[in-house]
Amino acid sequence: MPHSYPYAALQLFGRSSELDRQQQLLLNKGLTSYLGTFDPGELCVCAAIQWLQDNSASYFLNRKLVYEPSTQAKPVKNTFLRMWIYSHHIYQQDLRKKILEVGKRLEVTGFCMTGKPGIICVEGLKEHCEEFWHTIRYPNWKHISCKHAESTETEGSGEDLRLFHSFEELLLEAHGDYGLRNDYHMNLGQFLEFLKKHKSEHVFQILFGIESKSSDS
């Protein structure tokens, strides 16, 4: 929730493993439309919960009616997404905590490299990665951008496409002034070695515009 709530618009999402992507999209469109009826400064969290209690059953019922006639389950097509996110720096403890909490809540994998620059890699189902991206940017993280994204169509959750096994903070050696302004740079040589171990060396040049030298050359 933004610090200026209720005067700032509140972004709420409803998710359930019992809803397919289309029904979940419809549910959240309905919820967003309902939240749009509130005036700035008006409390809406309890009302939103009540709306879900009163209206969500119809979305589950619609899903049941759609799938009941089917005699054989069809493979579910999903998009597996990997996003490479660049920030000028990531220092603040509360921001680092938020990034880890959101990553683990959404069951994405990857890492967050703190320091200067700050690099985040997040991978998983497309809707989870996009929700992660939306959540950490909100309300106004200025010096951050998604430098590169890789997407693959897959059946199921795409577990075999993951390059990382969890979502963790990456701490590398740094050099610079630790005391005055926390203005220290991360060891990019170590970071390149880390990328090589996870078959991601190709993104080094995309992130920094620096040609990487193969260890075999």
CSV table of C-alpha atoms in Angstrom, one decimal:
chain,number,residue,atom,x,y,z
A,1,MET,CA,0.0,0.0,0.0
A,2,PRO,CA,1.4,3.5,-0.9
A,3,HIS,CA,2.3,5.8,2.0
A,4,SER,CA,-0.2,8.3,0.8
A,5,TYR,CA,-3.2,5.9,0.9
A,6,PRO,CA,-6.1,6.6,0.8
A,7,TYR,CA,-5.4,9.7,-1.2
A,8,ALA,CA,-3.3,7.6,-3.7
A,9,ALA,CA,-5.0,5.0,-5.9
A,10,LEU,CA,-4.7,1.5,-4.4
A,11,GLN,CA,-3.7,-1.4,-6.7
A,12,LEU,CA,-5.3,-4.7,-5.6
A,13,PHE,CA,-5.1,-8.1,-7.3
A,14,GLY,CA,-7.0,-11.3,-6.6
A,15,ARG,CA,-5.4,-14.7,-7.4
A,16,SER,CA,-6.5,-18.3,-7.0
A,17,SER,CA,-5.1,-21.6,-8.2
A,18,GLU,CA,-8.7,-22.6,-9.0
A,19,LEU,CA,-9.1,-19.9,-11.7
A,20,ASP,CA,-7.5,-20.0,-15.1
A,21,ARG,CA,-5.8,-17.0,-16.5
A,22,GLN,CA,-8.9,-15.7,-18.4
A,23,GLN,CA,-11.2,-16.0,-15.4
A,24,GLN,CA,-8.6,-14.4,-13.1
A,25,LEU,CA,-8.3,-11.5,-15.6
A,26,LEU,CA,-12.0,-11.0,-15.6
A,27,LEU,CA,-12.1,-11.1,-11.8
A,28,ASN,CA,-9.4,-8.4,-11.5
A,29,LYS,CA,-11.1,-6.2,-14.2
A,30,GLY,CA,-14.3,-6.3,-12.2
A,31,LEU,CA,-12.4,-5.5,-9.0
A,32,THR,CA,-10.5,-2.6,-10.6
A,33,SER,CA,-13.7,-1.2,-12.0
A,34,TYR,CA,-15.3,-1.3,-8.6
A,35,LEU,CA,-12.3,0.4,-7.0
A,36,GLY,CA,-12.6,3.1,-9.6
A,37,THR,CA,-16.0,4.2,-8.1
A,38,PHE,CA,-14.2,5.4,-4.9
A,39,ASP,CA,-13.3,9.1,-4.5
A,40,PRO,CA,-9.7,10.1,-3.5
A,41,GLY,CA,-9.4,9.9,0.3
A,42,GLU,CA,-12.1,7.3,0.6
A,43,LEU,CA,-11.2,4.0,2.4
A,44,CYS,CA,-11.7,1.0,0.2
A,45,VAL,CA,-9.9,-2.1,1.4
A,46,CYS,CA,-12.7,-3.5,3.5
A,47,ALA,CA,-15.2,-2.7,0.7
A,48,ALA,CA,-13.0,-4.5,-1.8
A,49,ILE,CA,-12.9,-7.6,0.4
A,50,GLN,CA,-16.7,-7.5,0.7
A,51,TRP,CA,-16.9,-7.1,-3.1
A,52,LEU,CA,-14.8,-10.3,-3.5
A,53,GLN,CA,-16.9,-12.2,-1.0
A,54,ASP,CA,-20.1,-11.1,-2.8
A,55,ASN,CA,-19.0,-11.5,-6.4
A,56,SER,CA,-16.1,-14.0,-6.8
A,57,ALA,CA,-18.3,-17.1,-6.7
A,58,SER,CA,-19.6,-16.3,-10.2
A,59,TYR,CA,-16.1,-16.5,-11.7
A,60,PHE,CA,-15.5,-19.9,-10.2
A,61,LEU,CA,-18.9,-21.1,-11.5
A,62,ASN,CA,-18.2,-19.8,-15.0
A,63,ARG,CA,-14.9,-21.7,-15.0
A,64,LYS,CA,-16.7,-24.9,-13.9
A,65,LEU,CA,-19.3,-24.5,-16.7
A,66,VAL,CA,-16.6,-24.0,-19.3
A,67,TYR,CA,-14.6,-27.1,-18.4
A,68,GLU,CA,-17.4,-29.5,-17.5
A,69,PRO,CA,-18.2,-30.7,-21.0
A,70,SER,CA,-14.6,-31.6,-21.7
A,71,THR,CA,-13.8,-35.3,-21.5
A,72,GLN,CA,-10.0,-34.9,-21.8
A,73,ALA,CA,-7.9,-32.2,-20.3
A,74,LYS,CA,-6.0,-30.2,-22.8
A,75,PRO,CA,-2.4,-29.1,-22.1
A,76,VAL,CA,-2.3,-25.6,-20.7
A,77,LYS,CA,-0.1,-23.2,-22.7
A,78,ASN,CA,1.8,-20.7,-20.6
A,79,THR,CA,4.5,-18.1,-21.2
A,80,PHE,CA,7.7,-18.5,-19.2
A,81,LEU,CA,9.3,-15.1,-18.8
A,82,ARG,CA,12.8,-14.0,-17.6
A,83,MET,CA,13.3,-10.3,-17.0
A,84,TRP,CA,16.7,-8.5,-16.5
A,85,ILE,CA,16.2,-5.3,-14.5
A,86,TYR,CA,18.8,-2.6,-14.1
A,87,SER,CA,18.9,0.1,-11.4
A,88,HIS,CA,21.4,2.8,-10.7
A,89,HIS,CA,21.8,1.4,-7.2
A,90,ILE,CA,20.0,-0.7,-4.6
A,91,TYR,CA,21.1,0.2,-1.0
A,92,GLN,CA,18.1,0.7,1.3
A,93,GLN,CA,17.3,-2.1,3.7
A,94,ASP,CA,13.5,-1.7,3.4
A,95,LEU,CA,13.7,-1.8,-0.4
A,96,ARG,CA,15.9,-4.9,-0.4
A,97,LYS,CA,13.5,-6.6,2.1
A,98,LYS,CA,10.5,-5.7,-0.1
A,99,ILE,CA,12.2,-7.2,-3.3
A,100,LEU,CA,12.9,-10.5,-1.5
A,101,GLU,CA,9.5,-10.7,0.0
A,102,VAL,CA,7.7,-10.0,-3.3
A,103,GLY,CA,9.9,-12.5,-5.1
A,104,LYS,CA,9.2,-15.3,-2.7
A,105,ARG,CA,5.5,-14.5,-2.4
A,106,LEU,CA,5.0,-14.8,-6.2
A,107,GLU,CA,7.2,-18.0,-6.3
A,108,VAL,CA,9.6,-16.5,-8.9
A,109,THR,CA,13.3,-17.4,-9.0
A,110,GLY,CA,16.3,-15.3,-9.7
A,111,PHE,CA,18.4,-12.8,-7.7
A,112,CYS,CA,18.8,-9.2,-6.6
A,113,MET,CA,22.4,-7.9,-6.7
A,114,THR,CA,22.6,-5.0,-4.2
A,115,GLY,CA,25.0,-2.1,-4.5
A,116,LYS,CA,25.9,0.1,-7.5
A,117,PRO,CA,24.6,-0.8,-10.0
A,118,GLY,CA,21.7,-2.9,-8.8
A,119,ILE,CA,20.7,-5.8,-10.9
A,120,ILE,CA,17.5,-8.0,-10.6
A,121,CYS,CA,16.7,-11.1,-12.5
A,122,VAL,CA,13.3,-12.6,-12.1
A,123,GLU,CA,11.9,-15.7,-13.9
A,124,GLY,CA,8.7,-17.6,-13.8
A,125,LEU,CA,5.2,-17.5,-15.3
A,126,LYS,CA,4.6,-14.3,-17.2
A,127,GLU,CA,1.8,-13.0,-15.0
A,128,HIS,CA,3.9,-13.6,-11.9
A,129,CYS,CA,6.9,-11.7,-13.3
A,130,GLU,CA,4.8,-8.8,-14.5
A,131,GLU,CA,3.2,-8.5,-11.1
A,132,PHE,CA,6.6,-8.5,-9.5
A,133,TRP,CA,7.8,-5.8,-11.9
A,134,HIS,CA,4.7,-3.7,-11.2
A,135,THR,CA,4.9,-4.1,-7.4
A,136,ILE,CA,8.6,-3.2,-7.0
A,137,ARG,CA,8.3,-0.2,-9.2
A,138,TYR,CA,5.3,1.2,-7.4
A,139,PRO,CA,4.9,4.0,-6.4
A,140,ASN,CA,7.8,5.8,-8.2
A,141,TRP,CA,11.2,4.1,-8.5
A,142,LYS,CA,12.8,6.4,-11.0
A,143,HIS,CA,16.2,4.9,-11.7
A,144,ILE,CA,15.1,1.5,-12.8
A,145,SER,CA,14.4,-0.2,-16.2
A,146,CYS,CA,13.9,-3.6,-17.7
A,147,LYS,CA,16.9,-3.9,-20.0
A,148,HIS,CA,16.0,-7.3,-21.5
A,149,ALA,CA,13.3,-9.9,-21.4
A,150,GLU,CA,13.2,-13.5,-22.6
A,151,SER,CA,9.9,-15.4,-23.1
A,152,THR,CA,9.2,-19.0,-24.1
A,153,GLU,CA,5.9,-20.7,-24.7
A,154,THR,CA,5.6,-23.8,-22.5
A,155,GLU,CA,3.1,-26.3,-21.1
A,156,GLY,CA,2.8,-26.3,-17.3
A,157,SER,CA,4.9,-24.2,-15.0
A,158,GLY,CA,8.1,-24.2,-17.1
A,159,GLU,CA,10.2,-25.6,-14.2
A,160,ASP,CA,12.7,-27.0,-16.7
A,161,LEU,CA,13.4,-23.6,-18.1
A,162,ARG,CA,14.6,-22.0,-14.9
A,163,LEU,CA,18.2,-21.0,-14.5
A,164,PHE,CA,17.9,-20.3,-10.8
A,165,HIS,CA,16.5,-22.5,-8.0
A,166,SER,CA,15.3,-19.8,-5.7
A,167,PHE,CA,15.1,-16.0,-5.3
A,168,GLU,CA,18.0,-14.7,-3.3
A,169,GLU,CA,20.1,-11.6,-2.6
A,170,LEU,CA,23.4,-11.6,-4.4
A,171,LEU,CA,26.3,-10.0,-2.4
A,172,LEU,CA,29.6,-9.5,-4.3
A,173,GLU,CA,32.8,-7.7,-3.4
A,174,ALA,CA,32.7,-3.9,-3.9
A,175,HIS,CA,35.2,-1.1,-4.1
A,176,GLY,CA,34.8,2.6,-3.4
A,177,ASP,CA,33.8,4.8,-0.4
A,178,TYR,CA,31.8,2.7,2.1
A,179,GLY,CA,31.5,5.4,4.7
A,180,LEU,CA,30.5,8.7,3.2
A,181,ARG,CA,27.7,8.1,0.7
A,182,ASN,CA,27.6,4.3,0.2
A,183,ASP,CA,28.9,5.2,-3.2
A,184,TYR,CA,30.6,1.9,-4.0
A,185,HIS,CA,30.6,-0.1,-7.2
A,186,MET,CA,30.1,-3.9,-7.4
A,187,ASN,CA,32.8,-6.1,-8.8
A,188,LEU,CA,31.5,-6.7,-12.4
A,189,GLY,CA,34.2,-9.4,-13.0
A,190,GLN,CA,32.7,-11.5,-10.2
A,191,PHE,CA,29.2,-10.7,-11.6
A,192,LEU,CA,30.2,-12.0,-15.0
A,193,GLU,CA,31.5,-15.2,-13.5
A,194,PHE,CA,28.2,-15.6,-11.7
A,195,LEU,CA,26.3,-15.2,-15.0
A,196,LYS,CA,28.5,-17.7,-16.7
A,197,LYS,CA,27.7,-20.3,-14.0
A,198,HIS,CA,24.0,-19.7,-14.7
A,199,LYS,CA,24.3,-19.8,-18.5
A,200,SER,CA,23.5,-16.1,-18.8
A,201,GLU,CA,26.7,-14.5,-20.0
A,202,HIS,CA,25.0,-13.0,-23.0
A,203,VAL,CA,23.1,-10.5,-20.9
A,204,PHE,CA,26.3,-8.9,-19.6
A,205,GLN,CA,26.7,-6.7,-22.7
A,206,ILE,CA,23.0,-5.9,-22.7
A,207,LEU,CA,23.1,-4.7,-19.1
A,208,PHE,CA,26.4,-2.7,-19.3
A,209,GLY,CA,27.3,-2.3,-23.0
A,210,ILE,CA,30.6,-4.1,-22.3
A,211,GLU,CA,31.9,-6.9,-24.4
A,212,SER,CA,32.5,-10.0,-22.2
A,213,LYS,CA,35.6,-12.2,-22.9
A,214,SER,CA,35.0,-15.9,-23.0
A,215,SER,CA,37.1,-17.9,-20.6
A,216,ASP,CA,38.0,-20.2,-23.5
A,217,SER,CA,39.6,-17.5,-25.5
